[in-house]
XYZ file of C-alpha atoms in Angstrom:
584
model
C 27.184 43.702 99.268
C 30.815 44.265 98.286
C 31.987 42.115 101.216
C 29.634 39.275 100.222
C 30.734 39.537 96.613
C 34.407 39.472 97.488
C 33.908 36.480 99.792
C 32.158 34.584 97.007
C 34.862 35.517 94.505
C 37.524 34.353 96.932
C 35.728 31.010 97.395
C 35.207 30.462 93.673
C 38.655 31.716 92.735
C 37.052 34.119 90.255
C 37.290 37.861 89.580
C 34.830 40.418 88.336
C 36.880 40.645 85.135
C 36.060 37.073 84.115
C 32.903 37.351 82.062
C 32.002 33.647 82.304
C 32.163 33.869 86.105
C 29.964 36.931 86.428
C 26.650 35.099 86.067
C 27.736 32.427 88.576
C 28.788 35.071 91.107
C 25.476 36.883 90.729
C 23.586 33.595 91.196
C 25.512 32.910 94.419
C 24.773 36.411 95.711
C 21.084 35.908 94.918
C 20.991 32.617 96.853
C 22.747 34.143 99.869
C 20.397 37.105 99.982
C 17.288 34.973 99.464
C 18.089 32.548 102.278
C 20.102 34.857 104.562
C 23.381 32.982 104.121
C 27.007 34.040 104.213
C 29.472 32.958 101.563
C 30.886 30.426 104.038
C 27.395 29.008 104.686
C 26.888 28.529 100.964
C 30.309 26.919 100.613
C 29.652 24.443 103.441
C 26.257 23.504 102.037
C 27.752 22.784 98.633
C 30.609 20.745 100.092
C 28.185 18.639 102.154
C 25.883 18.082 99.161
C 28.768 17.299 96.810
C 30.451 14.862 99.179
C 27.157 13.107 99.889
C 26.590 12.508 96.174
C 30.071 11.811 94.824
C 32.203 11.185 97.921
C 34.362 14.115 96.841
C 34.091 17.900 96.589
C 33.345 18.897 93.011
C 33.816 22.243 91.256
C 30.955 24.682 91.796
C 29.050 25.435 88.555
C 25.723 26.911 87.458
C 24.175 23.441 87.775
C 25.645 23.246 91.275
C 23.859 26.467 92.201
C 20.523 24.962 91.170
C 21.251 21.820 93.212
C 22.145 23.831 96.313
C 19.035 25.975 95.986
C 16.851 22.856 95.731
C 18.561 21.325 98.779
C 18.003 24.482 100.841
C 14.326 24.481 99.886
C 13.984 20.820 100.927
C 15.578 21.581 104.289
C 13.224 24.493 104.875
C 10.171 22.397 103.965
C 11.261 19.626 106.343
C 11.812 22.137 109.116
C 8.397 23.734 108.564
C 6.690 20.336 108.493
C 8.380 19.372 111.753
C 7.322 22.573 113.503
C 3.741 22.184 112.298
C 3.513 18.621 113.580
C 4.723 19.745 117.007
C 2.390 22.703 117.317
C -0.886 21.185 116.127
C -2.410 17.939 115.009
C -2.107 17.489 111.279
C -5.060 15.185 110.807
C -5.349 11.435 110.696
C -2.180 9.366 110.504
C -1.913 5.639 110.627
C -1.150 4.233 114.071
C -1.085 7.183 116.445
C -4.365 8.863 115.596
C -4.829 12.099 117.419
C -6.887 11.724 120.555
C -10.048 13.777 120.531
C -8.435 16.664 122.398
C -5.870 16.977 119.620
C -8.385 17.459 116.847
C -8.408 21.218 117.452
C -7.376 23.017 114.293
C -7.541 19.976 112.025
C -8.679 20.869 108.523
C -12.017 19.113 107.963
C -11.811 19.457 104.206
C -12.154 16.079 102.530
C -13.744 14.391 105.570
C -17.334 13.199 105.722
C -19.817 12.130 108.368
C -18.755 11.981 112.021
C -15.086 12.295 111.083
C -15.809 15.746 109.680
C -17.559 16.686 112.884
C -14.679 15.320 114.920
C -12.308 17.662 113.113
C -14.152 20.750 114.414
C -12.951 22.570 117.549
C -14.304 20.973 120.767
C -16.007 24.202 121.835
C -18.333 24.108 118.835
C -19.199 20.480 119.492
C -19.555 20.288 123.241
C -20.514 23.769 124.355
C -17.031 24.796 125.379
C -16.024 21.522 127.092
C -13.136 19.767 125.354
C -13.433 16.015 124.986
C -11.201 13.966 127.244
C -8.950 11.270 125.713
C -9.153 7.765 127.130
C -6.422 7.181 129.717
C -6.922 3.670 130.954
C -3.715 3.579 132.970
C -4.902 6.230 135.409
C -8.397 5.015 136.235
C -7.594 1.313 136.747
C -8.601 0.091 140.189
C -8.783 -3.686 139.651
C -6.461 -6.188 141.324
C -2.999 -6.664 139.817
C -1.845 -10.269 139.875
C 1.297 -10.869 141.897
C 2.099 -13.894 139.743
C 0.685 -15.401 136.575
C -0.231 -19.028 136.053
C 2.295 -19.166 133.209
C 5.883 -18.058 132.742
C 6.196 -15.966 129.598
C 9.513 -15.602 127.760
C 9.466 -13.403 124.664
C 11.912 -11.773 122.290
C 14.571 -9.800 124.093
C 15.116 -6.962 121.644
C 13.537 -3.617 122.439
C 10.630 -2.356 120.333
C 12.724 0.307 118.636
C 14.896 -2.426 117.095
C 11.827 -3.845 115.325
C 10.245 -0.491 114.489
C 12.548 -0.046 111.515
C 12.058 2.582 108.824
C 10.399 0.919 105.881
C 10.402 1.915 102.190
C 14.113 2.671 102.596
C 15.492 -0.715 101.581
C 17.981 -0.748 98.732
C 18.451 -3.314 95.996
C 21.745 -4.280 97.602
C 20.085 -5.006 100.936
C 17.400 -7.122 99.283
C 20.003 -9.035 97.299
C 22.196 -9.687 100.347
C 19.201 -10.950 102.336
C 18.071 -13.323 99.595
C 21.628 -14.589 99.093
C 22.132 -15.193 102.801
C 18.962 -17.275 102.869
C 20.191 -19.514 100.041
C 23.653 -19.885 101.557
C 22.138 -20.849 104.906
C 20.052 -23.579 103.304
C 23.116 -24.741 101.368
C 24.977 -25.325 104.612
C 21.944 -27.123 106.058
C 21.752 -29.484 103.052
C 25.484 -30.291 103.226
C 25.229 -31.140 106.926
C 22.106 -33.278 106.510
C 23.097 -35.251 103.400
C 26.501 -36.585 104.382
C 27.262 -38.036 100.934
C 27.208 -34.528 99.424
C 30.557 -32.781 99.826
C 30.017 -29.610 97.815
C 27.361 -27.723 95.901
C 27.485 -27.251 92.147
C 26.830 -24.375 89.776
C 23.533 -24.804 87.874
C 24.698 -22.666 84.949
C 27.950 -24.529 84.197
C 27.996 -27.321 81.611
C 28.816 -30.690 83.179
C 28.793 -34.322 82.135
C 28.339 -35.453 85.736
C 25.455 -34.830 88.101
C 25.827 -32.326 90.885
C 23.683 -31.003 93.725
C 22.569 -27.381 93.576
C 20.596 -25.205 95.999
C 18.458 -22.404 94.655
C 15.181 -20.550 94.747
C 12.187 -21.384 92.558
C 11.162 -18.458 90.344
C 8.183 -18.197 88.015
C 9.123 -17.594 84.392
C 6.529 -14.907 83.713
C 7.394 -14.585 80.020
C 6.954 -18.302 79.354
C 3.813 -18.722 81.427
C 1.956 -15.541 80.565
C -0.037 -13.249 82.813
C -1.983 -14.809 85.662
C -0.605 -18.340 85.130
C 0.500 -20.400 88.114
C 3.735 -22.286 88.443
C 3.985 -25.363 86.195
C 6.548 -27.662 84.595
C 7.136 -25.232 81.733
C 7.616 -22.087 83.809
C 10.265 -23.125 86.339
C 13.378 -21.017 86.839
C 16.128 -21.767 89.362
C 17.813 -18.762 90.953
C 21.176 -19.342 92.615
C 23.157 -17.303 95.124
C 26.204 -15.315 94.119
C 28.538 -17.601 96.076
C 27.281 -20.872 94.556
C 25.983 -19.839 91.138
C 26.985 -16.232 90.426
C 23.365 -15.218 91.104
C 22.262 -16.653 87.752
C 18.728 -17.646 86.834
C 18.665 -20.887 84.874
C 15.604 -22.537 83.269
C 14.716 -25.691 85.193
C 13.310 -28.939 83.856
C 12.143 -31.827 86.032
C 12.820 -35.300 84.671
C 9.776 -37.497 83.897
C 11.107 -40.165 86.308
C 11.737 -37.600 89.050
C 12.739 -38.973 92.455
C 11.972 -37.371 95.820
C 14.752 -38.130 98.278
C 14.695 -37.739 102.044
C 11.056 -36.652 102.425
C 8.364 -38.088 104.666
C 7.085 -41.422 103.419
C 3.588 -41.273 101.971
C 3.578 -37.644 100.822
C 3.926 -38.733 97.193
C 5.674 -35.606 95.960
C 6.908 -32.134 96.809
C 5.273 -28.721 96.743
C 6.855 -25.902 94.742
C 5.989 -22.203 94.730
C 7.773 -18.918 93.918
C 10.384 -18.324 96.598
C 10.692 -21.954 97.696
C 14.292 -22.954 98.413
C 15.061 -26.365 96.898
C 17.991 -28.782 96.643
C 18.228 -30.553 93.285
C 20.435 -33.259 91.853
C 20.984 -33.132 88.108
C 23.168 -31.491 85.498
C 23.386 -28.761 82.922
C 23.959 -30.568 79.637
C 24.703 -27.413 77.730
C 21.203 -26.858 76.410
C 20.708 -23.678 78.410
C 18.777 -25.341 81.240
C 19.324 -27.498 84.320
C 17.531 -30.838 84.294
C 16.837 -32.289 87.746
C 16.572 -36.029 88.191
C 16.148 -35.824 91.956
C 14.701 -33.394 94.481
C 16.368 -33.573 97.871
C 13.804 -32.694 100.526
C 14.767 -29.828 102.796
C 15.537 -31.420 106.188
C 12.567 -31.203 108.583
C 12.861 -29.180 111.760
C 13.832 -31.442 114.684
C 11.460 -31.972 117.591
C 12.018 -29.952 120.734
C 13.205 -32.003 123.727
C 10.571 -33.456 126.031
C 10.045 -31.127 129.015
C 10.173 -32.655 132.488
C 6.942 -33.839 134.055
C 5.494 -31.035 136.163
C 1.801 -30.820 136.895
C 2.213 -27.157 137.886
C 3.279 -26.355 134.295
C -0.173 -27.210 132.926
C -2.171 -24.352 131.422
C -5.111 -23.666 129.160
C -5.384 -21.077 126.422
C -7.844 -19.342 124.121
C -6.758 -18.235 120.624
C -8.838 -15.898 118.443
C -8.093 -13.956 115.293
C -9.693 -10.862 113.813
C -11.570 -9.330 112.189
C -13.593 -9.136 115.398
C -16.563 -7.329 113.907
C -18.526 -8.030 110.697
C -18.168 -5.909 107.578
C -21.636 -4.403 108.075
C -20.913 -2.546 111.327
C -18.462 -1.782 114.117
C -20.549 -3.297 116.897
C -17.968 -6.014 117.678
C -20.723 -8.476 118.570
C -18.572 -11.613 118.000
C -15.901 -10.146 120.248
C -18.390 -9.308 122.991
C -19.633 -12.891 122.868
C -16.093 -14.231 123.164
C -15.151 -11.978 126.079
C -18.288 -13.159 127.865
C -17.132 -16.752 127.357
C -13.667 -15.876 128.653
C -15.089 -14.495 131.880
C -16.744 -17.862 132.432
C -13.874 -20.157 131.414
C -11.026 -17.954 132.782
C -8.177 -19.422 130.674
C -4.604 -18.854 131.839
C -3.641 -17.278 128.490
C -5.653 -15.354 125.902
C -3.943 -14.893 122.523
C -5.599 -12.365 120.193
C -4.396 -11.663 116.665
C -5.424 -8.603 114.648
C -6.806 -6.827 112.831
C -8.463 -5.194 115.823
C -9.515 -1.960 114.083
C -9.386 -2.919 110.420
C -8.236 -0.178 108.041
C -10.157 -1.890 105.220
C -13.483 -1.834 107.062
C -16.059 0.186 105.116
C -17.066 2.331 108.099
C -13.433 3.238 108.778
C -12.713 4.041 105.157
C -15.849 6.165 104.820
C -15.315 7.974 108.106
C -18.603 6.760 109.611
C -17.304 6.601 113.187
C -17.745 8.787 116.242
C -14.408 7.876 117.868
C -10.805 7.852 116.785
C -9.424 4.392 116.015
C -7.260 4.596 119.133
C -10.307 5.178 121.296
C -12.235 2.429 119.497
C -9.459 -0.026 120.364
C -9.259 1.084 123.977
C -13.032 1.077 124.380
C -13.742 -2.197 122.560
C -10.691 -4.231 123.599
C -8.576 -2.863 126.441
C -11.487 -1.999 128.738
C -13.193 -5.437 128.351
C -9.860 -7.212 128.725
C -9.123 -5.362 131.930
C -12.558 -6.288 133.178
C -11.736 -9.930 132.355
C -8.376 -9.649 134.142
C -10.076 -8.222 137.219
C -12.155 -11.414 137.391
C -9.209 -13.678 136.446
C -6.205 -11.876 137.946
C -3.690 -14.684 137.233
C -4.394 -14.711 133.483
C -2.188 -13.241 130.751
C -3.309 -11.571 127.511
C -1.134 -11.538 124.378
C -1.893 -9.147 121.494
C -0.412 -9.577 118.004
C -1.214 -6.857 115.411
C -2.029 -7.171 111.720
C -0.710 -5.121 108.810
C -4.343 -4.035 108.327
C -4.550 -2.583 111.833
C -5.075 1.148 111.546
C -3.888 1.594 115.137
C -0.447 0.264 114.187
C 2.154 2.769 113.042
C 4.046 -0.021 111.261
C 2.198 -1.099 108.137
C 4.710 -3.629 106.778
C 5.609 -7.248 107.443
C 7.509 -8.128 109.600
C 5.697 -5.743 111.908
C 6.610 -4.407 115.330
C 4.217 -4.590 118.247
C 1.623 -1.938 119.050
C 2.687 1.169 120.896
C 2.854 1.013 124.697
C -0.040 3.453 124.945
C -2.335 0.528 124.102
C -1.116 -1.751 126.869
C -3.519 -0.618 129.582
C -2.441 -3.314 132.081
C 0.866 -5.021 132.914
C -0.736 -8.406 132.249
C -1.472 -7.396 128.654
C 1.616 -8.123 126.566
C 2.123 -6.547 123.145
C 3.901 -8.826 120.669
C 5.291 -8.269 117.156
C 3.973 -9.903 114.008
C 5.212 -12.599 113.615
C 6.047 -13.565 117.178
C 7.982 -16.373 118.848
C 7.657 -16.943 122.588
C 7.608 -19.561 125.353
C 4.811 -20.370 127.792
C 6.008 -22.680 130.572
C 8.821 -23.772 128.218
C 6.370 -24.650 125.414
C 7.429 -22.788 122.251
C 4.908 -20.871 120.146
C 5.193 -19.370 116.661
C 2.396 -16.960 115.720
C 1.638 -14.930 112.597
C -1.463 -12.942 111.577
C -0.726 -12.896 107.809
C -2.785 -15.444 105.852
C 0.221 -17.373 104.550
C -1.745 -20.617 104.115
C -4.138 -19.056 101.605
C -1.296 -17.396 99.728
C 0.600 -20.701 99.528
C -2.525 -22.484 98.314
C -2.840 -19.968 95.465
C 0.779 -20.414 94.372
C 1.389 -24.103 95.087
C 2.422 -26.520 92.350
C 2.551 -30.092 93.671
C 4.970 -32.253 91.691
C 4.702 -35.985 92.202
C 7.702 -38.294 92.100
C 9.088 -41.616 93.243
C 9.998 -41.621 96.936
C 13.496 -42.850 97.873
C 15.289 -42.920 101.235
C 12.097 -41.609 102.845
C 11.642 -40.754 106.506
C 9.330 -43.304 108.124
C 7.380 -42.087 111.132
C 4.599 -43.427 113.333
C 1.878 -42.499 112.810
C 2.374 -41.787 109.119
C 2.968 -38.130 108.253
C -0.212 -36.234 107.413
C -0.471 -35.627 103.665
C -3.728 -33.659 103.355
C -3.583 -30.226 101.682
C -3.678 -28.206 104.932
C -0.865 -30.280 106.456
C 1.241 -29.812 103.333
C 0.761 -26.036 103.399
C 1.777 -25.920 107.057
C 4.754 -28.150 106.318
C 6.043 -25.659 103.735
C 6.252 -22.998 106.441
C 8.133 -25.369 108.754
C 10.532 -26.731 106.139
C 11.319 -23.294 104.694
C 11.838 -21.976 108.247
C 9.931 -18.825 107.341
C 6.545 -17.386 108.280
C 6.272 -16.151 104.687
C 8.371 -18.240 102.266
C 6.788 -16.829 99.080
C 8.863 -14.421 96.988
C 7.923 -12.304 95.221
C 4.484 -11.760 96.657
C 1.677 -12.169 94.138
C 0.312 -8.783 93.100
C -3.307 -9.651 93.920
C -2.470 -10.282 97.594
C 0.530 -7.967 98.017
C -1.587 -5.458 99.964
C -2.265 -8.146 102.597
C 1.443 -8.572 103.306
C 3.443 -5.415 102.498
C 6.568 -7.583 102.668
C 9.867 -5.927 103.579
C 12.441 -8.350 102.148
C 15.514 -6.784 103.738
C 14.128 -7.591 107.209
C 13.269 -11.208 106.412
C 15.428 -12.340 109.336
C 12.471 -11.402 111.557
C 10.336 -13.950 109.663
C 12.349 -16.944 110.865
C 10.277 -19.660 112.500
C 13.357 -20.579 114.576
C 16.517 -18.700 115.458
C 18.686 -20.914 113.229
C 17.886 -23.543 110.552
C 19.039 -26.351 112.852
C 16.929 -25.310 115.853
C 13.856 -27.348 116.855
C 10.527 -26.393 115.359
C 7.846 -24.682 117.442
C 5.666 -26.864 119.636
C 2.618 -24.810 118.609
C 2.247 -22.793 115.417
C -0.762 -20.500 114.952
C -1.534 -19.579 111.323
C -4.974 -17.926 110.961
C -6.460 -18.226 107.503
C -9.654 -17.741 105.526
C -9.307 -21.421 104.616
C -11.267 -23.958 106.646
C -10.318 -24.000 110.330
C -8.289 -26.923 111.638
C -6.051 -28.165 114.411
C -3.630 -30.983 113.670
C -0.150 -32.332 114.271
C 2.217 -31.606 111.374
C 5.627 -33.268 111.742
C 6.599 -32.279 115.308
C 4.333 -29.254 115.747
C 0.703 -28.657 116.612
C -0.590 -26.319 113.897
C -3.772 -24.345 114.509
C -5.888 -22.303 112.124
C -8.629 -20.773 114.303
C -10.040 -18.970 111.243
C -11.651 -15.569 111.862
C -13.867 -14.723 114.816
C -16.414 -13.195 112.440
C -16.885 -16.730 111.068
C -17.864 -17.845 114.557
C -14.794 -19.937 115.417
C -11.816 -19.719 117.718
C -9.363 -22.238 119.201
C -8.822 -23.632 122.680
C -5.607 -25.291 123.781
C -4.581 -27.160 126.899
C -1.149 -28.407 127.896
C -0.650 -31.202 130.380
C 2.550 -30.641 132.294
C 2.337 -34.095 133.783
C 3.745 -36.761 131.461
C 6.873 -37.934 129.695
C 6.083 -37.485 126.008
C 7.043 -34.786 123.555
C 5.067 -31.520 123.751
C 2.944 -32.433 120.706
C 1.723 -35.518 122.626
C 0.780 -33.475 125.690
C -1.002 -30.644 123.873
C -4.691 -30.811 123.054
C -6.132 -28.208 120.678
C -9.714 -27.886 119.465
C -11.777 -25.514 117.354
C -14.672 -24.017 119.314
C -17.825 -22.311 118.089
C -19.125 -19.042 119.450
C -22.224 -19.779 121.492
């Protein structure tokens, strides 16, 4: 005791004779005895804690003692939690649900129905025989294709680079990401419109017109709760480099002009998060009045691939949910897999949710299998059966943020864990995903961005000037316009912030928005095929230079088929045929 006391006194520079130090010394002795620490251990812990908070080593006080004690307790709790997770299953977790053999020792309190039974020890359930987890990799005896009918090129980064830790983003990271997006579009506008030499500041008074680039923001105070974007609620947010990050009220002139857009569109769509280029001035009235909207340059067309009949392929595209809300029988999916065994397409693209976390039976625990086993039983096993009958086919799986088998519940989302692969011809892709099939580029996303854009869209009409004329005339129907927003904004999810009533469908992580790019850089060609599943009416159409497909949901009885003719000389969009098929 005397040695510990003297060591603490030496560290604190105090003596027993100093009355104001006595209580602090006793507190330090109490901490050391409680947690089996030496005086040096306590000193090192305080120095680490102090430097982590203030980047310097502060004087140790009574408040410091409380902080150190709390830190030690947090470390012990983390250590105990880690040891528990290694020694026994801790119950249901999103993504990697315990296989049935790991349910031993799980506390069944709070569970109902078959899930409660599943939490009991296997001996009580099966007369002493533990249940065996599904291991598809070990019992596969079907033929493995030596070569596929298509050449697949996907993203090169490893899964761990996309499996980032979410809910750790800081305000600084969000701000830097949003600023970088605006600055990138600013450079794109300057390169495209050659008569513009520099960008202006929307918050600075000016007698002359200037061109500014900013983000559309909804003025919630002016519009009130639940009101969509309109002429009276527009705010323009600038980047720190071109506008000091200011938000300036925006007014659109009555004789507004739309410059550089496709001829025949009749106007431009605005929504929260849309990046726009505006020509106008700040006359000193506290707002920026825009006389002209400069259309964001469209994505260029990809070069025409060489004629090669061997590059032809066909494809089936389907999106979940794959089972109706009333049950987990997966009847629509069983019908589709039966059709696939007959048609034997070269590529099968499936988008989640596969095992929907919002399904009533999942939420209420009315299942006899773990979600992992449901996925393997309902999807991997039938797909492997299909691949045994069509050994040169390839299957692509894209998850959804609602997939309970995914351990990544935010968007952008990494691919499913390798344990769900089951076959080398089954490829697991992130959400969103960009890839090539025989040099035809695809952009795929399982989030319902079209519906979200439709809810937020404000279409402002104006006089068209210096329009882009194309043959045939650019499609101007509502679905084409929604798809065009995704292409022009170069983002799978251009809305920001996400509306509260649909935020749970996205779980957007702003600081990783670079993974939402439709192309690697703003000047790169657009995708040849873009798949955007939505609850809106299904369609397949050419938008600008891309074939855009909304297969809708398989539970609605629809999916998409696509065929590419390698033989020919036209652009990919002219050699791709896509149709919406009905489940038979």
